[in-house]
Coordinates of C-alpha atoms in Angstrom, one line a residue:
M1 CA 233.4 92.5 -18.4
P2 CA 231.4 95.6 -16.5
H3 CA 228.7 96.0 -19.0
Q4 CA 228.0 92.4 -18.4
H5 CA 227.7 92.6 -14.4
P6 CA 223.6 91.7 -13.3
A7 CA 223.4 95.2 -11.3
V8 CA 224.5 97.0 -14.7
V9 CA 221.7 95.1 -16.8
R10 CA 219.2 95.3 -14.2
G11 CA 220.0 99.1 -13.6
G12 CA 220.0 102.0 -16.2
G13 CA 223.0 100.7 -17.9
L14 CA 221.1 99.6 -20.7
R15 CA 219.5 103.2 -21.5
K16 CA 222.7 104.7 -22.4
P17 CA 222.8 104.6 -26.3
V18 CA 226.6 105.2 -26.6
P19 CA 228.1 101.9 -25.0
F20 CA 225.7 99.5 -26.5
S21 CA 225.8 101.3 -29.9
T22 CA 229.5 100.6 -30.3
L23 CA 229.9 97.3 -28.7
P24 CA 231.0 94.6 -31.2
E25 CA 228.2 92.4 -32.3
R26 CA 229.1 89.6 -30.1
N27 CA 229.2 91.6 -26.7
F28 CA 226.0 93.1 -27.8
N29 CA 224.3 90.0 -28.6
Q30 CA 225.5 88.5 -25.1
L31 CA 224.4 91.5 -23.4
V32 CA 221.0 90.9 -25.1
L33 CA 220.9 87.3 -23.4
K34 CA 222.2 88.5 -20.1
A35 CA 219.0 90.9 -19.9
L36 CA 216.7 88.0 -21.0
F37 CA 218.5 85.6 -18.3
N38 CA 217.9 88.1 -15.7
G39 CA 214.4 89.3 -16.6
V40 CA 215.1 92.6 -17.7
A41 CA 212.8 94.0 -20.1
L42 CA 214.5 94.3 -23.6
S43 CA 212.3 97.4 -24.2
R44 CA 215.0 99.1 -21.9
I45 CA 218.0 98.2 -24.7
V46 CA 218.4 101.4 -26.5
G47 CA 219.0 100.4 -30.2
L48 CA 218.1 96.6 -29.8
S49 CA 215.8 96.7 -33.2
G50 CA 218.5 98.5 -35.4
R51 CA 220.9 95.8 -33.8
L52 CA 219.1 92.5 -34.9
N53 CA 221.1 90.0 -36.6
A54 CA 220.8 86.4 -37.2
E55 CA 223.3 85.2 -34.8
L56 CA 221.5 87.0 -31.9
T57 CA 218.1 85.3 -33.4
R58 CA 219.7 81.8 -33.1
M59 CA 220.9 82.5 -29.6
A60 CA 217.5 83.9 -28.4
G61 CA 215.7 80.7 -30.5
D62 CA 218.0 78.3 -28.5
Y63 CA 217.4 80.1 -25.1
A64 CA 213.6 79.7 -25.5
D65 CA 214.0 75.9 -26.9
E66 CA 215.8 75.7 -23.5
R67 CA 213.2 76.9 -21.1
R68 CA 210.4 75.3 -23.0
A69 CA 212.4 71.9 -22.4
A70 CA 213.0 72.7 -18.8
G71 CA 209.3 73.5 -18.0
R72 CA 210.0 77.1 -17.5
A73 CA 208.2 80.5 -18.9
V74 CA 209.8 81.8 -21.9
P75 CA 209.9 85.6 -21.5
A76 CA 207.2 87.3 -23.4
D77 CA 209.4 89.9 -24.9
I78 CA 212.0 87.6 -26.2
G79 CA 210.6 88.1 -29.8
L80 CA 212.2 91.7 -29.6
A81 CA 215.3 89.5 -30.0
M82 CA 214.6 88.1 -33.2
Q83 CA 214.6 89.2 -36.4
P84 CA 211.3 88.3 -38.2
R85 CA 210.9 85.1 -40.1
S86 CA 211.0 85.7 -43.9
A87 CA 207.8 84.7 -45.6

C-alpha cells in the first residue's frame, strides 16, 4: 500500500487528516507501527489520539517488549499509541 512506504511515513503524508481518518483500523494500526519502526515522531500522525484502540495498544506494547528484549531503546513517544490503563 502506498501509505506504508517509508518515504511517505517519514515525509509529510502523516500530516494529512483525510487519508488517515478514513483508513480501516487495521491499516491505521499498521501505519502507526511503521512510523515507530522508522523513527517518525508519533505526534506527526493527525488524529492519533482519537483512533487509539485495544489492538494498537497491544501491538505497541509488543513492539516495546521486543525492543527491550533485544537491548534496544524504546521510542520515547510510544505511549501516544497506547490507551491509558484502567485504574
